[in-house]
GROMACS .gro file of N, CA and C in nm:
model
  297
    1UNK      N    1   0.110  -0.122  -0.001
    1UNK     CA    2  -0.001   0.006  -0.005
    1UNK      C    3   0.147   0.117   0.002
    2UNK      N    4   0.061   0.234  -0.099
    2UNK     CA    5   0.138   0.321  -0.134
    2UNK      C    6   0.072   0.425  -0.141
    3UNK      N    7   0.036   0.547  -0.056
    3UNK     CA    8  -0.032   0.658  -0.084
    3UNK      C    9  -0.143   0.634  -0.138
    4UNK      N   10  -0.251   0.555  -0.054
    4UNK     CA   11  -0.375   0.494  -0.074
    4UNK      C   12  -0.389   0.408  -0.235
    5UNK      N   13  -0.292   0.352  -0.272
    5UNK     CA   14  -0.291   0.282  -0.366
    5UNK      C   15  -0.236   0.136  -0.356
    6UNK      N   16  -0.305   0.025  -0.365
    6UNK     CA   17  -0.297  -0.108  -0.328
    6UNK      C   18  -0.251  -0.210  -0.449
    7UNK      N   19  -0.133  -0.267  -0.479
    7UNK     CA   20  -0.108  -0.366  -0.571
    7UNK      C   21  -0.095  -0.461  -0.569
    8UNK      N   22  -0.104  -0.593  -0.604
    8UNK     CA   23  -0.067  -0.713  -0.579
    8UNK      C   24   0.036  -0.732  -0.733
    9UNK      N   25   0.168  -0.796  -0.673
    9UNK     CA   26   0.271  -0.812  -0.741
    9UNK      C   27   0.303  -0.949  -0.742
   10UNK      N   28   0.308  -1.026  -0.863
   10UNK     CA   29   0.355  -1.153  -0.872
   10UNK      C   30   0.518  -1.159  -0.966
   11UNK      N   31   0.534  -1.239  -0.865
   11UNK     CA   32   0.724  -1.278  -0.908
   11UNK      C   33   0.745  -1.454  -0.921
   12UNK      N   34   0.856  -1.476  -1.034
   12UNK     CA   35   0.870  -1.621  -1.034
   12UNK      C   36   0.949  -1.661  -0.893
   13UNK      N   37   0.969  -1.799  -0.923
   13UNK     CA   38   0.991  -1.884  -0.801
   13UNK      C   39   1.165  -1.817  -0.797
   14UNK      N   40   1.200  -1.789  -0.919
   14UNK     CA   41   1.350  -1.698  -0.888
   14UNK      C   42   1.372  -1.580  -0.879
   15UNK      N   43   1.245  -1.525  -0.852
   15UNK     CA   44   1.244  -1.373  -0.819
   15UNK      C   45   1.235  -1.267  -0.946
   16UNK      N   46   1.188  -1.277  -1.056
   16UNK     CA   47   1.159  -1.224  -1.193
   16UNK      C   48   1.034  -1.188  -1.157
   17UNK      N   49   1.037  -1.029  -1.181
   17UNK     CA   50   0.894  -0.988  -1.204
   17UNK      C   51   0.833  -1.043  -1.310
   18UNK      N   52   0.695  -1.068  -1.265
   18UNK     CA   53   0.605  -1.149  -1.405
   18UNK      C   54   0.525  -0.992  -1.432
   19UNK      N   55   0.430  -0.973  -1.321
   19UNK     CA   56   0.318  -0.899  -1.336
   19UNK      C   57   0.269  -0.830  -1.220
   20UNK      N   58   0.166  -0.732  -1.243
   20UNK     CA   59   0.116  -0.661  -1.071
   20UNK      C   60  -0.040  -0.619  -1.170
   21UNK      N   61  -0.100  -0.599  -1.064
   21UNK     CA   62  -0.259  -0.578  -1.060
   21UNK      C   63  -0.296  -0.455  -0.950
   22UNK      N   64  -0.344  -0.360  -0.969
   22UNK     CA   65  -0.383  -0.241  -0.900
   22UNK      C   66  -0.487  -0.296  -0.833
   23UNK      N   67  -0.556  -0.269  -0.744
   23UNK     CA   68  -0.643  -0.322  -0.647
   23UNK      C   69  -0.702  -0.197  -0.589
   24UNK      N   70  -0.842  -0.216  -0.576
   24UNK     CA   71  -0.956  -0.095  -0.523
   24UNK      C   72  -0.916  -0.130  -0.346
   25UNK      N   73  -0.956  -0.240  -0.316
   25UNK     CA   74  -0.965  -0.268  -0.204
   25UNK      C   75  -0.820  -0.318  -0.126
   26UNK      N   76  -0.842  -0.278   0.036
   26UNK     CA   77  -0.717  -0.285   0.085
   26UNK      C   78  -0.741  -0.445   0.129
   27UNK      N   79  -0.605  -0.539   0.077
   27UNK     CA   80  -0.633  -0.668   0.134
   27UNK      C   81  -0.640  -0.676   0.287
   28UNK      N   82  -0.706  -0.743   0.347
   28UNK     CA   83  -0.710  -0.818   0.495
   28UNK      C   84  -0.653  -0.953   0.476
   29UNK      N   85  -0.684  -1.039   0.367
   29UNK     CA   86  -0.619  -1.182   0.386
   29UNK      C   87  -0.638  -1.260   0.257
   30UNK      N   88  -0.567  -1.357   0.233
   30UNK     CA   89  -0.555  -1.412   0.106
   30UNK      C   90  -0.475  -1.565   0.114
   31UNK      N   91  -0.502  -1.627   0.024
   31UNK     CA   92  -0.505  -1.777   0.021
   31UNK      C   93  -0.486  -1.783  -0.159
   32UNK      N   94  -0.374  -1.919  -0.126
   32UNK     CA   95  -0.353  -1.954  -0.290
   32UNK      C   96  -0.378  -2.097  -0.267
   33UNK      N   97  -0.467  -2.099  -0.359
   33UNK     CA   98  -0.545  -2.276  -0.347
   33UNK      C   99  -0.483  -2.289  -0.529
   34UNK      N  100  -0.415  -2.426  -0.523
   34UNK     CA  101  -0.391  -2.467  -0.669
   34UNK      C  102  -0.340  -2.332  -0.761
   35UNK      N  103  -0.453  -2.286  -0.868
   35UNK     CA  104  -0.397  -2.214  -0.946
   35UNK      C  105  -0.475  -2.081  -0.957
   36UNK      N  106  -0.523  -2.087  -0.830
   36UNK     CA  107  -0.614  -1.944  -0.797
   36UNK      C  108  -0.563  -1.857  -0.667
   37UNK      N  109  -0.582  -1.720  -0.651
   37UNK     CA  110  -0.541  -1.675  -0.520
   37UNK      C  111  -0.689  -1.662  -0.466
   38UNK      N  112  -0.743  -1.686  -0.349
   38UNK     CA  113  -0.890  -1.624  -0.277
   38UNK      C  114  -0.844  -1.491  -0.210
   39UNK      N  115  -0.889  -1.365  -0.184
   39UNK     CA  116  -0.832  -1.258  -0.141
   39UNK      C  117  -0.969  -1.210  -0.074
   40UNK      N  118  -0.985  -1.157   0.050
   40UNK     CA  119  -1.081  -1.093   0.129
   40UNK      C  120  -1.005  -0.950   0.145
   41UNK      N  121  -1.106  -0.819   0.106
   41UNK     CA  122  -1.071  -0.720   0.171
   41UNK      C  123  -1.122  -0.649   0.276
   42UNK      N  124  -1.081  -0.506   0.372
   42UNK     CA  125  -1.141  -0.481   0.500
   42UNK      C  126  -1.277  -0.425   0.423
   43UNK      N  127  -1.275  -0.372   0.254
   43UNK     CA  128  -1.418  -0.317   0.276
   43UNK      C  129  -1.542  -0.439   0.220
   44UNK      N  130  -1.500  -0.573   0.255
   44UNK     CA  131  -1.604  -0.653   0.259
   44UNK      C  132  -1.607  -0.727   0.126
   45UNK      N  133  -1.521  -0.750   0.025
   45UNK     CA  134  -1.538  -0.790  -0.099
   45UNK      C  135  -1.449  -0.927  -0.101
   46UNK      N  136  -1.502  -1.078  -0.161
   46UNK     CA  137  -1.424  -1.168  -0.185
   46UNK      C  138  -1.377  -1.169  -0.318
   47UNK      N  139  -1.261  -1.257  -0.398
   47UNK     CA  140  -1.231  -1.170  -0.477
   47UNK      C  141  -1.153  -1.314  -0.533
   48UNK      N  142  -1.153  -1.386  -0.656
   48UNK     CA  143  -1.091  -1.514  -0.679
   48UNK      C  144  -0.977  -1.487  -0.832
   49UNK      N  145  -0.864  -1.469  -0.800
   49UNK     CA  146  -0.792  -1.441  -0.942
   49UNK      C  147  -0.745  -1.539  -0.967
   50UNK      N  148  -0.672  -1.543  -1.104
   50UNK     CA  149  -0.581  -1.646  -1.133
   50UNK      C  150  -0.454  -1.616  -1.076
   51UNK      N  151  -0.383  -1.694  -1.075
   51UNK     CA  152  -0.267  -1.723  -1.020
   51UNK      C  153  -0.144  -1.674  -1.092
   52UNK      N  154  -0.143  -1.686  -1.238
   52UNK     CA  155  -0.035  -1.645  -1.322
   52UNK      C  156  -0.049  -1.537  -1.422
   53UNK      N  157  -0.210  -1.459  -1.396
   53UNK     CA  158  -0.225  -1.355  -1.490
   53UNK      C  159  -0.250  -1.248  -1.377
   54UNK      N  160  -0.319  -1.291  -1.253
   54UNK     CA  161  -0.383  -1.220  -1.150
   54UNK      C  162  -0.524  -1.145  -1.204
   55UNK      N  163  -0.582  -1.176  -1.311
   55UNK     CA  164  -0.715  -1.158  -1.379
   55UNK      C  165  -0.772  -1.201  -1.271
   56UNK      N  166  -0.906  -1.127  -1.224
   56UNK     CA  167  -1.043  -1.167  -1.173
   56UNK      C  168  -1.129  -1.299  -1.273
   57UNK      N  169  -1.121  -1.405  -1.166
   57UNK     CA  170  -1.167  -1.542  -1.239
   57UNK      C  171  -1.341  -1.489  -1.240
   58UNK      N  172  -1.388  -1.404  -1.118
   58UNK     CA  173  -1.558  -1.378  -1.095
   58UNK      C  174  -1.575  -1.265  -1.055
   59UNK      N  175  -1.651  -1.131  -1.077
   59UNK     CA  176  -1.678  -1.017  -1.010
   59UNK      C  177  -1.680  -1.032  -0.827
   60UNK      N  178  -1.625  -0.966  -0.823
   60UNK     CA  179  -1.617  -0.927  -0.635
   60UNK      C  180  -1.743  -0.993  -0.570
   61UNK      N  181  -1.766  -1.058  -0.483
   61UNK     CA  182  -1.846  -1.101  -0.387
   61UNK      C  183  -1.866  -1.005  -0.324
   62UNK      N  184  -1.947  -0.946  -0.249
   62UNK     CA  185  -1.963  -0.822  -0.153
   62UNK      C  186  -2.048  -0.876  -0.007
   63UNK      N  187  -1.954  -0.876   0.089
   63UNK     CA  188  -2.014  -0.950   0.205
   63UNK      C  189  -2.018  -0.835   0.323
   64UNK      N  190  -2.042  -0.697   0.280
   64UNK     CA  191  -2.128  -0.611   0.354
   64UNK      C  192  -2.030  -0.575   0.465
   65UNK      N  193  -1.924  -0.669   0.493
   65UNK     CA  194  -1.849  -0.609   0.647
   65UNK      C  195  -1.712  -0.684   0.602
   66UNK      N  196  -1.624  -0.567   0.659
   66UNK     CA  197  -1.461  -0.655   0.654
   66UNK      C  198  -1.442  -0.801   0.687
   67UNK      N  199  -1.359  -0.820   0.614
   67UNK     CA  200  -1.330  -1.025   0.605
   67UNK      C  201  -1.228  -0.965   0.654
   68UNK      N  202  -1.204  -1.067   0.785
   68UNK     CA  203  -1.087  -1.095   0.838
   68UNK      C  204  -0.978  -1.208   0.840
   69UNK      N  205  -1.053  -1.337   0.758
   69UNK     CA  206  -0.995  -1.467   0.728
   69UNK      C  207  -1.064  -1.490   0.641
   70UNK      N  208  -0.963  -1.585   0.546
   70UNK     CA  209  -1.028  -1.704   0.454
   70UNK      C  210  -0.961  -1.796   0.463
   71UNK      N  211  -1.027  -1.936   0.436
   71UNK     CA  212  -0.970  -2.046   0.403
   71UNK      C  213  -1.024  -2.104   0.315
   72UNK      N  214  -0.974  -2.208   0.237
   72UNK     CA  215  -1.049  -2.301   0.152
   72UNK      C  216  -1.017  -2.459   0.189
   73UNK      N  217  -1.142  -2.525   0.167
   73UNK     CA  218  -1.127  -2.647   0.247
   73UNK      C  219  -1.027  -2.767   0.122
   74UNK      N  220  -1.020  -2.890   0.172
   74UNK     CA  221  -0.922  -2.950   0.141
   74UNK      C  222  -0.953  -2.972  -0.015
   75UNK      N  223  -1.083  -2.982  -0.038
   75UNK     CA  224  -1.115  -3.075  -0.173
   75UNK      C  225  -1.152  -2.912  -0.286
   76UNK      N  226  -1.087  -2.808  -0.205
   76UNK     CA  227  -1.163  -2.670  -0.290
   76UNK      C  228  -1.299  -2.677  -0.310
   77UNK      N  229  -1.386  -2.718  -0.239
   77UNK     CA  230  -1.511  -2.734  -0.270
   77UNK      C  231  -1.586  -2.608  -0.208
   78UNK      N  232  -1.527  -2.554  -0.101
   78UNK     CA  233  -1.575  -2.430  -0.031
   78UNK      C  234  -1.477  -2.339  -0.007
   79UNK      N  235  -1.518  -2.175   0.031
   79UNK     CA  236  -1.429  -2.121   0.077
   79UNK      C  237  -1.499  -2.062   0.227
   80UNK      N  238  -1.415  -2.054   0.343
   80UNK     CA  239  -1.475  -2.028   0.442
   80UNK      C  240  -1.429  -1.881   0.465
   81UNK      N  241  -1.530  -1.788   0.526
   81UNK     CA  242  -1.486  -1.664   0.542
   81UNK      C  243  -1.537  -1.597   0.686
   82UNK      N  244  -1.427  -1.525   0.722
   82UNK     CA  245  -1.449  -1.483   0.878
   82UNK      C  246  -1.476  -1.347   0.855
   83UNK      N  247  -1.584  -1.298   0.923
   83UNK     CA  248  -1.606  -1.134   0.908
   83UNK      C  249  -1.595  -1.099   1.027
   84UNK      N  250  -1.582  -0.945   1.039
   84UNK     CA  251  -1.563  -0.876   1.176
   84UNK      C  252  -1.644  -0.897   1.281
   85UNK      N  253  -1.749  -0.919   1.241
   85UNK     CA  254  -1.849  -0.951   1.373
   85UNK      C  255  -1.881  -1.095   1.400
   86UNK      N  256  -1.802  -1.160   1.385
   86UNK     CA  257  -1.780  -1.260   1.422
   86UNK      C  258  -1.874  -1.408   1.346
   87UNK      N  259  -1.916  -1.343   1.250
   87UNK     CA  260  -1.963  -1.477   1.154
   87UNK      C  261  -1.864  -1.547   1.066
   88UNK      N  262  -1.941  -1.681   1.063
   88UNK     CA  263  -1.847  -1.738   0.946
   88UNK      C  264  -1.932  -1.805   0.818
   89UNK      N  265  -1.949  -1.714   0.688
   89UNK     CA  266  -1.967  -1.724   0.589
   89UNK      C  267  -1.896  -1.874   0.501
   90UNK      N  268  -1.984  -1.943   0.455
   90UNK     CA  269  -1.942  -2.043   0.351
   90UNK      C  270  -2.001  -2.068   0.258
   91UNK      N  271  -1.897  -2.053   0.140
   91UNK     CA  272  -1.891  -2.000   0.001
   91UNK      C  273  -1.919  -2.136  -0.062
   92UNK      N  274  -2.007  -2.193  -0.154
   92UNK     CA  275  -1.971  -2.325  -0.229
   92UNK      C  276  -1.916  -2.275  -0.373
   93UNK      N  277  -1.798  -2.338  -0.381
   93UNK     CA  278  -1.739  -2.354  -0.517
   93UNK      C  279  -1.768  -2.451  -0.656
   94UNK      N  280  -1.794  -2.377  -0.773
   94UNK     CA  281  -1.800  -2.467  -0.893
   94UNK      C  282  -1.944  -2.440  -0.915
   95UNK      N  283  -1.990  -2.545  -0.998
   95UNK     CA  284  -2.126  -2.533  -1.041
   95UNK      C  285  -2.240  -2.540  -0.970
   96UNK      N  286  -2.320  -2.479  -0.960
   96UNK     CA  287  -2.479  -2.517  -0.854
   96UNK      C  288  -2.482  -2.649  -0.820
   97UNK      N  289  -2.476  -2.756  -0.978
   97UNK     CA  290  -2.497  -2.860  -0.944
   97UNK      C  291  -2.417  -2.954  -0.824
   98UNK      N  292  -2.305  -2.892  -0.858
   98UNK     CA  293  -2.183  -2.987  -0.808
   98UNK      C  294  -2.165  -2.911  -0.611
   99UNK      N  295  -2.195  -2.826  -0.634
   99UNK     CA  296  -2.236  -2.742  -0.477
   99UNK      C  297  -2.326  -2.797  -0.400
   0.00000   0.00000   0.00000
């Protein structure tokens, strides 16, 4: 975060700069799972990005409260989102028939 600007930077294992993405929200927690980055923000948005291009996979989901923590289940079937008020939101991943 620099002068109210937030960015996500991607580097290779060898330290080579690959790309970056400017963010509108302030990230409070993130989790890397497989080929995706799951991020939660203090503005209450849950975002899923591609690990290699940093492009959004889906439009951010509004949780309406600041997100404090994120976890993804071992089978990658659900995202667990902890909110500021202590609530735990469980978000199903995949097609509706799979969830």
